Coordinates of C-alpha atoms and ligand atoms in Angstrom, one line a residue:
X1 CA -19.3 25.7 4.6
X2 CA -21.4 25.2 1.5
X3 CA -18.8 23.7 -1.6
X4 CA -18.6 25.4 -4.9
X5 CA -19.6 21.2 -6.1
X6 CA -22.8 19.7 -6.3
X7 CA -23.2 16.5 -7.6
X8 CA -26.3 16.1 -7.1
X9 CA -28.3 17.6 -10.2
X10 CA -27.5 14.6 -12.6
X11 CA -29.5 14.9 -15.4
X12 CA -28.5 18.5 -16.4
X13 CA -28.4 19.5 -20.0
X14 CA -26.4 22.6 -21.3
X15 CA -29.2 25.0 -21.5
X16 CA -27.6 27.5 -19.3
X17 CA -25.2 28.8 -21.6
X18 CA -22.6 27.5 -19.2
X19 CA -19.8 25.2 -20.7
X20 CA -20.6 21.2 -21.1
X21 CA -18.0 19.0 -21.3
X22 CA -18.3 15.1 -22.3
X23 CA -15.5 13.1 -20.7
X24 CA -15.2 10.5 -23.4
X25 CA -13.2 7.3 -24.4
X26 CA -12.6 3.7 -24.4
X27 CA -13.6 1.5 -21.7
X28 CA -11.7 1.0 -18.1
X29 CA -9.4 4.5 -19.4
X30 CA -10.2 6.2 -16.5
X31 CA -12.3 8.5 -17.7
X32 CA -14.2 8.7 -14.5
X33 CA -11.7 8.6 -12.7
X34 CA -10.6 11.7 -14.6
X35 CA -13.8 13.6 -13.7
X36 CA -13.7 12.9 -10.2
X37 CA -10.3 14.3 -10.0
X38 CA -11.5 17.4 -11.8
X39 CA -14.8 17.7 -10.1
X40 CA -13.4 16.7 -6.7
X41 CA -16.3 14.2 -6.7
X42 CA -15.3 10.5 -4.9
X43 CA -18.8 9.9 -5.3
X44 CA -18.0 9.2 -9.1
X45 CA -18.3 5.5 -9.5
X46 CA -14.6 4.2 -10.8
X47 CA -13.9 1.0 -10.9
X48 CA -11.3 -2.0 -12.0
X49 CA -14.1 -3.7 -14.5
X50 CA -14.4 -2.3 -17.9
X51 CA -18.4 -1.1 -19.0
X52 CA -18.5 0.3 -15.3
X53 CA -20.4 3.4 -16.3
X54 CA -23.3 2.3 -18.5
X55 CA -25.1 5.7 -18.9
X56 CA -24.1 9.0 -19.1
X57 CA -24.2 10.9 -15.7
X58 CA -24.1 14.8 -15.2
X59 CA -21.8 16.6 -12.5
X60 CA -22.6 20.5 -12.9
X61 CA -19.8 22.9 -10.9
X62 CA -22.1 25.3 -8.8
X63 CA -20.9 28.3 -7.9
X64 CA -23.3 30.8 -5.5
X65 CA -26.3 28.7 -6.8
X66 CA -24.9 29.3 -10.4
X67 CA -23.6 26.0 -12.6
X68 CA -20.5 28.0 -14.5
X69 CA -19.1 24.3 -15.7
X70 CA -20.8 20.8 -16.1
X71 CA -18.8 17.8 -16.7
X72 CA -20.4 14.6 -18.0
X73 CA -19.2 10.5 -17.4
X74 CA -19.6 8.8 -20.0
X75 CA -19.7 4.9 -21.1
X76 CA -16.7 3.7 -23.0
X77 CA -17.1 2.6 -27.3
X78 CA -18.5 -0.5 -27.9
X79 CA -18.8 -0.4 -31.6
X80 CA -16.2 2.3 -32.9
X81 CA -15.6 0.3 -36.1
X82 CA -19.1 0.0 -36.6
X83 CA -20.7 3.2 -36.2
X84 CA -17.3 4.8 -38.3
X85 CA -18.2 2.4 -41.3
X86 CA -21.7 3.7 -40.9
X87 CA -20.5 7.3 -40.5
X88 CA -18.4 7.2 -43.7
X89 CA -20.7 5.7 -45.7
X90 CA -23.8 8.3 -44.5
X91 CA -21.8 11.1 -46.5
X92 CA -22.8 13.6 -43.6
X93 CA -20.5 15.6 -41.2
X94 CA -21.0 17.5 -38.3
X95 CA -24.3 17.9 -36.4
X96 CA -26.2 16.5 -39.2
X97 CA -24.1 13.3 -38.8
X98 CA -24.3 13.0 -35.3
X99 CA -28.3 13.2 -35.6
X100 CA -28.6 10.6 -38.0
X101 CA -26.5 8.6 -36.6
X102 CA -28.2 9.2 -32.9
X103 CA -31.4 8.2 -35.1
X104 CA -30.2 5.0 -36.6
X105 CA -28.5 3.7 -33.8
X106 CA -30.3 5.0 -30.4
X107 CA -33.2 2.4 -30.0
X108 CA -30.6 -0.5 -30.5
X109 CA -29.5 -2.0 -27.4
X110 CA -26.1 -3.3 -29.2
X111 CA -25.4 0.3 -29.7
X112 CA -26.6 1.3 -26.0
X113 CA -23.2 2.7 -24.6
X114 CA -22.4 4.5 -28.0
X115 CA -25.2 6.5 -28.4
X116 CA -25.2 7.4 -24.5
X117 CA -21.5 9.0 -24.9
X118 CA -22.9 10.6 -28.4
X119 CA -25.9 11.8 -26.8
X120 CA -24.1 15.1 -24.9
X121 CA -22.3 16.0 -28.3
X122 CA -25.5 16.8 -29.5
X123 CA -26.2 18.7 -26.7
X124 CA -23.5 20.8 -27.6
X125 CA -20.6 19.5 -25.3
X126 CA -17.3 19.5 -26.1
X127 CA -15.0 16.5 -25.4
X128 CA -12.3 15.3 -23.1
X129 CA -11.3 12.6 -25.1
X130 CA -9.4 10.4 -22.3
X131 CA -6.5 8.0 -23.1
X132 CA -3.8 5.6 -21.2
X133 CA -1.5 5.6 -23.7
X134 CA 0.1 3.5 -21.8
X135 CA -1.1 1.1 -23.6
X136 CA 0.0 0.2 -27.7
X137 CA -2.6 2.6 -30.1
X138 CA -5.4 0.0 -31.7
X139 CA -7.3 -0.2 -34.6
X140 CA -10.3 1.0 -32.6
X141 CA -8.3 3.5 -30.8
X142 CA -8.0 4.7 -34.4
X143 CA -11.7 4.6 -35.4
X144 CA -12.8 6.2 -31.9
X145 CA -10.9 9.4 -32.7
X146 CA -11.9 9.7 -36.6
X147 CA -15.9 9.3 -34.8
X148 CA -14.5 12.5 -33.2
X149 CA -13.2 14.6 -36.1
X150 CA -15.7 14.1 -38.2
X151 CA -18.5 14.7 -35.9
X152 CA -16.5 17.8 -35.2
X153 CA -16.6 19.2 -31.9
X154 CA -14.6 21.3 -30.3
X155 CA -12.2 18.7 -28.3
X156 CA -8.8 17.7 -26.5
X157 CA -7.0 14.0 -26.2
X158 CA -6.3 14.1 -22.2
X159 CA -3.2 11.5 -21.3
X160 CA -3.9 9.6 -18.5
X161 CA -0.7 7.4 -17.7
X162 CA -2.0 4.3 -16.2
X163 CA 1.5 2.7 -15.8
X164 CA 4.9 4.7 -16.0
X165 CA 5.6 2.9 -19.7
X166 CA 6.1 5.7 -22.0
X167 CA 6.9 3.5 -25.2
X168 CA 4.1 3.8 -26.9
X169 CA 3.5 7.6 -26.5
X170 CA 5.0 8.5 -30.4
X171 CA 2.5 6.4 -31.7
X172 CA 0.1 8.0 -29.7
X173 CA 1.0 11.9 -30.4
X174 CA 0.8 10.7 -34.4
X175 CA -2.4 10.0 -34.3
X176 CA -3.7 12.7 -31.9
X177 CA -2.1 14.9 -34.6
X178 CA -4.4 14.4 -36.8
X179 CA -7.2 14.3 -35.0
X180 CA -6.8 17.2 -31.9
X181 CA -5.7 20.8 -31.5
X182 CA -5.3 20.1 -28.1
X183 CA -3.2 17.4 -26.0
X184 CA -2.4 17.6 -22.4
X185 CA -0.9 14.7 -19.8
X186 CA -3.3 14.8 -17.0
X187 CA -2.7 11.9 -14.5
X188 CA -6.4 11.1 -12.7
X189 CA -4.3 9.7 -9.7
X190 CA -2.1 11.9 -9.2
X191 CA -3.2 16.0 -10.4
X192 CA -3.1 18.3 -7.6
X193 CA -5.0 21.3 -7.5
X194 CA -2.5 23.3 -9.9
X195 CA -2.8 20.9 -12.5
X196 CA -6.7 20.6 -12.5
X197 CA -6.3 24.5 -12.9
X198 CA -4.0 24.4 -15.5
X199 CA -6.2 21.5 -17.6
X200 CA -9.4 24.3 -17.2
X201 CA -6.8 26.7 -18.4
X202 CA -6.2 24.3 -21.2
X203 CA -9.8 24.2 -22.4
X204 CA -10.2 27.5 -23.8
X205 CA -7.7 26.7 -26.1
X206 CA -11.0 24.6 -27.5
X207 CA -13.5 26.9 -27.1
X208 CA -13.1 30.7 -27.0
X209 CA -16.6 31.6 -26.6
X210 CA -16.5 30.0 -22.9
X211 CA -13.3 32.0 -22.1
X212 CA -15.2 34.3 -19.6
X213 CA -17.2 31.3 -18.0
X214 CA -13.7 29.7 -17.6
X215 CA -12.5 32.3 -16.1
X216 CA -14.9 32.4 -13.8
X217 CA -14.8 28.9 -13.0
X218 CA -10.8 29.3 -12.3
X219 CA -11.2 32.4 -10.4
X220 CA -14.2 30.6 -8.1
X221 CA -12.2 27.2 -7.7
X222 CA -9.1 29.6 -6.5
X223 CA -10.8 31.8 -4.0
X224 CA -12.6 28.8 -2.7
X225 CA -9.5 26.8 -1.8
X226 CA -8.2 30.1 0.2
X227 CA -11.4 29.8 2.0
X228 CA -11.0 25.9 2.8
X229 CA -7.5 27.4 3.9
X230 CA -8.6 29.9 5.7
X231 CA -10.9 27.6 7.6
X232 CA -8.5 24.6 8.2
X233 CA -6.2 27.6 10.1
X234 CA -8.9 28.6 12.2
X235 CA -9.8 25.1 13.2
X236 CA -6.1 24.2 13.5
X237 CA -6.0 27.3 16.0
X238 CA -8.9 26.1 18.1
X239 CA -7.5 22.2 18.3
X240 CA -4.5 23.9 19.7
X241 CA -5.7 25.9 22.3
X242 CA -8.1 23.3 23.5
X243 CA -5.0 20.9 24.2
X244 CA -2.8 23.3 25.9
X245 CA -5.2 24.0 27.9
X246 CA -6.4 21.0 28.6
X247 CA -6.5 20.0 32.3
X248 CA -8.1 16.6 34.0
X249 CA -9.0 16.4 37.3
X250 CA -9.3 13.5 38.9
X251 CA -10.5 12.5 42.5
X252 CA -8.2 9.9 44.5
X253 CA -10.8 8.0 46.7
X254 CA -10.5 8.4 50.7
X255 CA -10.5 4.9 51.2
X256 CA -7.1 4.3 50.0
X257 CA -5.4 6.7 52.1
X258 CA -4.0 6.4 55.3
X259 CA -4.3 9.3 57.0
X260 CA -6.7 12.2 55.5
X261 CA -4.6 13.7 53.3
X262 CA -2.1 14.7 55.9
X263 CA 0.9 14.4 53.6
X264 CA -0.8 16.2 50.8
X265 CA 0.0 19.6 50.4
X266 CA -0.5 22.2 46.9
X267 CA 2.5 21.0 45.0
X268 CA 3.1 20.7 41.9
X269 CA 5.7 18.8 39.7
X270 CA 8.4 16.2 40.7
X271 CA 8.9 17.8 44.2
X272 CA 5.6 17.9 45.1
X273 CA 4.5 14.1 43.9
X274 CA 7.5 12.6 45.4
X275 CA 7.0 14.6 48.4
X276 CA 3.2 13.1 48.9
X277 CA 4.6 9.6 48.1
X278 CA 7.4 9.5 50.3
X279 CA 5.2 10.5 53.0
X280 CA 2.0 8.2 52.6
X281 CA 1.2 4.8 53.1
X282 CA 1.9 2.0 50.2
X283 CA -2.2 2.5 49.9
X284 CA -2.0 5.8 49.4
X285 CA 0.9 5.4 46.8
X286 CA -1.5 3.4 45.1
X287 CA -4.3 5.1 44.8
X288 CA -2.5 8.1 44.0
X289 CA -0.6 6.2 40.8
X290 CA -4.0 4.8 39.9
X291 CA -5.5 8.1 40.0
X292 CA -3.3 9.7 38.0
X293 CA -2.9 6.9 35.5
X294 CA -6.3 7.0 35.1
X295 CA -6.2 11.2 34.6
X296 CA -3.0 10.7 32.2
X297 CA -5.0 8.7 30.1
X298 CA -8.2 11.0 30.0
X299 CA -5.6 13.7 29.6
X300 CA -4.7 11.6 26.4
X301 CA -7.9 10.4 25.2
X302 CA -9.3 13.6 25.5
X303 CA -6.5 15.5 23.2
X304 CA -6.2 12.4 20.7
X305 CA -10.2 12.6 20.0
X306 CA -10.3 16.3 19.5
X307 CA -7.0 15.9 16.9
X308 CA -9.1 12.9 15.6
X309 CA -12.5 15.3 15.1
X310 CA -10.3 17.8 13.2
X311 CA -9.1 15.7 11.1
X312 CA -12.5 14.5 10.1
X313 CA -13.5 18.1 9.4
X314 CA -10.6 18.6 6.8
X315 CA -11.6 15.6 5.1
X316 CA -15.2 16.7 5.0
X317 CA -13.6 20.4 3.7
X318 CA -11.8 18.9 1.4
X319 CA -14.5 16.8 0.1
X320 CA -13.3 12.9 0.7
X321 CA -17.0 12.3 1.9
X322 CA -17.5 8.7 0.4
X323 CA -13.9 6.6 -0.2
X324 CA -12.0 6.2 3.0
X325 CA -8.8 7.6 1.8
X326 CA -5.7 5.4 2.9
X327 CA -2.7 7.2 4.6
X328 CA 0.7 6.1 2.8
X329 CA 2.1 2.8 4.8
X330 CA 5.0 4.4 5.9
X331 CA 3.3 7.9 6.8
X332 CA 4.0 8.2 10.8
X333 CA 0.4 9.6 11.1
X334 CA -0.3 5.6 11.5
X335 CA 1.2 6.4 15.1
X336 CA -0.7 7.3 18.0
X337 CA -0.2 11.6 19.0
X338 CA 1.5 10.0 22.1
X339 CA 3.2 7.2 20.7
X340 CA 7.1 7.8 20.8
X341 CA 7.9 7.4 17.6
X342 CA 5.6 10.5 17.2
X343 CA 7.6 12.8 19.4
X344 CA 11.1 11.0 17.7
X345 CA 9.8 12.0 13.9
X346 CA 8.3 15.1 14.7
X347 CA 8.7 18.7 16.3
X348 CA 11.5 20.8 16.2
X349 CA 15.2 19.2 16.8
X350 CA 17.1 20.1 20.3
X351 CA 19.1 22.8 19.1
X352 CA 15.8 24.6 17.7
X353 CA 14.4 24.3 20.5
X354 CA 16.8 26.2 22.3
X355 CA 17.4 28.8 19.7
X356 CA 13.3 29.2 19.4
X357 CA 12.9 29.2 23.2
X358 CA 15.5 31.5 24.5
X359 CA 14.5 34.4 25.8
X360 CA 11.1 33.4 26.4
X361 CA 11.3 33.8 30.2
X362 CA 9.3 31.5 32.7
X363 CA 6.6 30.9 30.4
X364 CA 8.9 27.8 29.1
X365 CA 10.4 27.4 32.4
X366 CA 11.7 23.6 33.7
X367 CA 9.9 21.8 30.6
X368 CA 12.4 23.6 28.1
X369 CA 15.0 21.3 29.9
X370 CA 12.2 18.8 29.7
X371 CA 11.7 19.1 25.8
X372 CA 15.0 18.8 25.1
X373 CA 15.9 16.0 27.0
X374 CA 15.8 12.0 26.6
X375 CA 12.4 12.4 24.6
X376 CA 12.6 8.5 23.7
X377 CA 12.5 7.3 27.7
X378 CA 9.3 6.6 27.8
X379 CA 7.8 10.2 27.2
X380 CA 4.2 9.0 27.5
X381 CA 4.7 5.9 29.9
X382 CA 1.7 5.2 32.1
X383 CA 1.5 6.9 35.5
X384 CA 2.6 3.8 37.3
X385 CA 5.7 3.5 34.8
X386 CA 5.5 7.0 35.6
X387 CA 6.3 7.1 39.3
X388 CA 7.9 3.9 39.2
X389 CA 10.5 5.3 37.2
X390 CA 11.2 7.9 39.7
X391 CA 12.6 11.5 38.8
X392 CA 13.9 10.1 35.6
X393 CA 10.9 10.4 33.9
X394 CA 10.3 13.8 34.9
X395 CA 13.7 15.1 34.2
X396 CA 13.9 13.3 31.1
X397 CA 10.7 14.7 29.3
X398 CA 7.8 16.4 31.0
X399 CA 5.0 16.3 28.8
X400 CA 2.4 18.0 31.3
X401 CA 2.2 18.5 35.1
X402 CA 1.0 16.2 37.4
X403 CA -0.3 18.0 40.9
X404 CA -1.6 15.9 43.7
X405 CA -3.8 17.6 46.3
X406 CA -5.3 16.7 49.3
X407 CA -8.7 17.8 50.0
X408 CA -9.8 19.1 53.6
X409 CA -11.9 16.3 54.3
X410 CA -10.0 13.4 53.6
X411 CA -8.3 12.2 49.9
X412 CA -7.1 13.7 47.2
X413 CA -7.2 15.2 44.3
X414 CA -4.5 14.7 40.8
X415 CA -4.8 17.4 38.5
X416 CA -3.1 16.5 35.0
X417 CA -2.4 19.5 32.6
X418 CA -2.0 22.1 31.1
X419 CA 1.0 21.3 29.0
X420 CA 3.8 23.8 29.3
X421 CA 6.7 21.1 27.0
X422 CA 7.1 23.4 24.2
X423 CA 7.2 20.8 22.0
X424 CA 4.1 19.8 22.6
X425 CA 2.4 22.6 20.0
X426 CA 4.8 21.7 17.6
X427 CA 4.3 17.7 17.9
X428 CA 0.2 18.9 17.2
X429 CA 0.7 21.6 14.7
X430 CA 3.0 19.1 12.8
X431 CA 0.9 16.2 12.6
X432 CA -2.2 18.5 11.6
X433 CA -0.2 19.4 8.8
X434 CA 1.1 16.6 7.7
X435 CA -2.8 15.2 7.4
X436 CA -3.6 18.5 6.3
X437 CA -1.3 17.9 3.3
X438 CA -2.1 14.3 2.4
X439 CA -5.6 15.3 2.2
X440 CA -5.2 18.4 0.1
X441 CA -3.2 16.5 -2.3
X442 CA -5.2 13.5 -2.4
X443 CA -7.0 13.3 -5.8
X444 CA -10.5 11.9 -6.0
X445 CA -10.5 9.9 -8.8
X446 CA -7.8 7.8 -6.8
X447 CA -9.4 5.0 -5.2
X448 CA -6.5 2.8 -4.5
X449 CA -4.4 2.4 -1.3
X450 CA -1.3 3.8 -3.4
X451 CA -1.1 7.2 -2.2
X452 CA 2.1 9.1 -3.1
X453 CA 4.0 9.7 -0.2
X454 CA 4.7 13.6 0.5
X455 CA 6.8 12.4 3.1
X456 CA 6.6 12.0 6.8
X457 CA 9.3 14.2 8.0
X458 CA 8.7 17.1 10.1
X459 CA 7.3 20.4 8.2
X460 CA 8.2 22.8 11.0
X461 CA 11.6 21.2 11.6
X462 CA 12.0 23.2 8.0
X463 CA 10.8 26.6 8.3
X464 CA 12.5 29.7 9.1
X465 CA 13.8 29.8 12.9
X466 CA 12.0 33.4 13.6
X467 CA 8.5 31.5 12.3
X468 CA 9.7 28.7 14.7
X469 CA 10.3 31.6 17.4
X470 CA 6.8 32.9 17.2
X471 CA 5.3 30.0 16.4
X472 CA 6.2 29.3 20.1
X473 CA 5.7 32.6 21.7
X474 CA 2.4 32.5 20.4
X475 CA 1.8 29.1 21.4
X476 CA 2.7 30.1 25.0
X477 CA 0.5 32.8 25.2
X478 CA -2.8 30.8 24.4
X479 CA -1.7 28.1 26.9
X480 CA -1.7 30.6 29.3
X481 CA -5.0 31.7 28.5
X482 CA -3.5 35.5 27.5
X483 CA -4.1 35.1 23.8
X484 CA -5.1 38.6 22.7
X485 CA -7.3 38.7 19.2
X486 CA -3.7 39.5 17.8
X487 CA -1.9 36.8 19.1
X488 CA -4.8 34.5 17.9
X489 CA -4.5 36.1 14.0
X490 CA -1.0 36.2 14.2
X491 CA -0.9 32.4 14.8
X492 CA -3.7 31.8 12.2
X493 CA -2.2 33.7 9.7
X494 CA 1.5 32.1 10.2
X495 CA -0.7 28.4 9.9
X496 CA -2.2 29.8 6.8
X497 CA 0.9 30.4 5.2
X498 CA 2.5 26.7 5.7
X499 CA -0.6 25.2 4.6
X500 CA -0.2 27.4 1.6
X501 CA 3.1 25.8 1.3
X502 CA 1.9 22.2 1.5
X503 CA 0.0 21.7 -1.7
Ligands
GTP601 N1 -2.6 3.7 -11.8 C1 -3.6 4.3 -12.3 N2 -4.8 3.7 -12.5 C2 -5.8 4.4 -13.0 C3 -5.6 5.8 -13.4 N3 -6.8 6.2 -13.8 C4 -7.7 5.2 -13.7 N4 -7.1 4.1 -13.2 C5 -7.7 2.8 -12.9 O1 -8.3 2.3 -14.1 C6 -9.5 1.6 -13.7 C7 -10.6 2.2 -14.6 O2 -10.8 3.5 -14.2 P1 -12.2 4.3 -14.5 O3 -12.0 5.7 -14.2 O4 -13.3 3.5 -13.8 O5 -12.3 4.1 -16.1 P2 -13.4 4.4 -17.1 O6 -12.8 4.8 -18.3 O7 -14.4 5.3 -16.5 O8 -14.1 2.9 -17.2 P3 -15.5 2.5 -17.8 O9 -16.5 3.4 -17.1 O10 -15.6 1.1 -17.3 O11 -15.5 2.7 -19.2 C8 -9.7 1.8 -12.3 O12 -9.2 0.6 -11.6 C9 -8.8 3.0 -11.9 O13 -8.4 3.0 -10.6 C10 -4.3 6.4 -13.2 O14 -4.1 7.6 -13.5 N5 -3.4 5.6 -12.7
MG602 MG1 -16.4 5.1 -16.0

């Protein structure tokens, strides 16, 4: 998918008639970080050491090869006190003012980081003047904002609550009073997509004359998350039929048997394994358990690295390229897809299962018993622990079927798959969109491990029972390979509309 973002052009000016705003402010603010929330840029340099950004750095928002916004980082103040003194004694306002003043002071390395974040004013950007007013108002708090009114842009004080301490917010709103039409709370770490929306909404309170490009801007950022949507469904959709279908073969070596094969027969399930091992030779029963142990786990391996590849590709949709995002401590996405805490946390409860499943025929068949049985002993054991453990296992909670056959000219061979547990779609679909949602709702300017936890409870175990219903009719129809096209949009569409849910 090509993004609506490019970072890349960084030295852009606002000669395209297209709107320039200056994200400006006092050092270590969070002004970048406030920009790479808005541009959904983690390539934005933010950083714990005040003076990080030393030069002014352009981040256009291209949309079909057309830049409709352009934000620009900016250096913090050095001087504020100095340059106002200058300012008020210059007798100029305006443009005038912020020429003479870009005159005096440009070529004097004292004044370096001023006259950078003065520099796109005189392009003609407007200002984001960024705050953390959780911190007490200064002197040169003061003396940064009267630099703003008098050389008159069109601007807006942006809150960015660093810490929760709301104290010194009166103070604050005083002085932004006098010195902004426009003030909004906009938390960098924090702003979902809504809330960048509604900050864009917010600027044409500033300027009219970009109202349309706004617009435009809103309207583009919009119909481009409905396409990341869109896309996340579809890939969601694929991840699932590629694990229910999923079967591993795996050869149990000639050498190990007894006899050639002679108790193997088709079979499949319980019956048929514990048929084969009560009939063969202890080295048969081992080669069998090694084989399918080893096919278990390539069963496993196989279905964790295709969840682990999506996964990758929402990040990459949703733009978390360069920072390697966190997952909340407690989040149960830490767990392995086969670990049991997994299966305890997620899919649907016994009861929905039932209600979901019944009257869904054969297609369900022994594993509804299965899935609604003693999940926590030892779903997803090892094969050995497996047959070890006798019937139990298989009574208790089948995840897939295990078939041992013996081949005409001596061993055998296991066959692990496809899944018919009908929790097993739900136990994918859930954790899919669980990382779906942390990702979504991860902003970009947040670079700490502090992610605010959505929670880690099951989001199917909460929708309506008909949508858990189809959810696994459908399901059971593209296990069985008899997906129609409608099946296939029915199930992407009814995706599409908890992901909608989720941010
Ligand atoms: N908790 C919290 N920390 C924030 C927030 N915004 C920024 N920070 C932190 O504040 C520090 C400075 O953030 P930056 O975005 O680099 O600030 P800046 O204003 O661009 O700083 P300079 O470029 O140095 O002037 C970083 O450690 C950020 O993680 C916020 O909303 N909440
Ligand atoms: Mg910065």
């Amino acid at each position: 998918m090509t993004t609506v973002f490019n970072a890349m052009a960084r030295s852009s000016k606002a000669n395209g008639g297209h709107p320039l705003i200056a994200v400006i402010g006092h050092p270590n603010e969070g002004k970048s970080s406030v920009l790479s929330t808005l541009t959904e840029d983690d390539s934005v340099v933010v950083n714990d050491y005040p003076g990080e950004t030393t030069h002014c750095q352009y981040f256009p928002v291209n949309l079909a090869g057309e830049t409709v916004l352009e934000l620009v980082d900016t250096p913090g103040f050095q001087n504020p006190q100095r340059i106002l003194d200058w300012m008020r004694d210059s007798g100029k306002t305006d443009d005038e003012l912020l020429r003479a003043c870009l005159d005096t002071f440009e070529n004097d390395p004292v004044f370096h980081h001023d006259c950078q974040l003065l520099q796109p004013l005189a392009d003609g950007a407007a200002v984001i003047y960024v705050v953390d007013c959780s911190r007490p108002l200064l002197a040169v708090d003061q003396a940064e904002m009267e630099i703003l009114r008098l050389v008159n842009k069109p601007r807006m004080a942006v809150i960015n609550f660093k810490d929760n301490d709301r104290d010194y917010l009166p103070d604050w709103e005083q002085a932004f009073r006098r010195h902004f039409n426009v003030i909004r709370e906009f938390n960098a770490h924090q702003a979902r997509f809504p809330e960048r929306l509604a900050l864009l909404e917010t600027l044409k309170a500033i300027q009219q004359s970009w109202e349309p490009q706004l617009n435009k801007a809103i309207a583009a950022f919009e119909h481009n998350w409905q396409q990341r949507r869109q896309q996340v469904a579809e890939q969601i959709l694929d991840y699932l039929e590629f694990a229910l279908q999923l079967t591993i073969e795996q050869k149990v070596s000639a050498s190990g048997l007894s006899g050639s094969g002679s108790g193997g027969s088709g079979s499949s399930g319980l019956s048929g394994l514990g048929g084969l091992l009560g009939s063969t030779s202890q080295a048969q029963k081992a080669s069998n358990e090694q084989a399918t142990e080893q096919a278990l786990g390539h069963y496993q391996k196989a279905i964790a690295e295709r969840e682990q590849s999506l996964f990758g590709s929402i990040r990459q949709l949703y733009l978390h390229n360069h920072f390697n995002l966190t997952l909340p401590a407690q989040s149960v996405l830490h767990q392995d897809l086969f670990a049991e805490t997994t299966w305890e946390v997620l899919g649907l409860t016994r009861k929905q299962v039932l209600l979901a499943a019944a009257g869904m025929g054969a297609g369900v068949g022994v594993t509804l018993e299965a899935a609604v049985g003693g999940l926590s002993a030892g779903l997803f054991a090892t094969a050995g622990a497996l047959i070890g453990g006798g019937s139990a296992w298989f009574l208790g909670a089948e995840l897939t079927r295990v078939k041992i056959k013996a081949i005409p000219l001596g061993g055998a061979r296991v066959t692990v798959g496809p899944s018919k547990n009908p929790q097993f779609p739900v136990v994918l679909l859930d954790r899919a969109l669980l990382f779906y949602r942390e990702i979504a709702s991860h902003s970009h300017g947040n670079r700490t491990d502090t992610v605010a936890d959505a929670g880690n409870q099951s989001v199917l175990r909460d929708v309506a029972s008909e949508q858990q219903r189809q959810l696994l009719k459908l399901a059971n129809t593209l296990a069985e390979g008899k997906a129609t096209d409608k099946d296939r949009e029915a199930l992407a569409s009814l995706i599409l509309s908890w992901l909608e849910q989720l941010v």
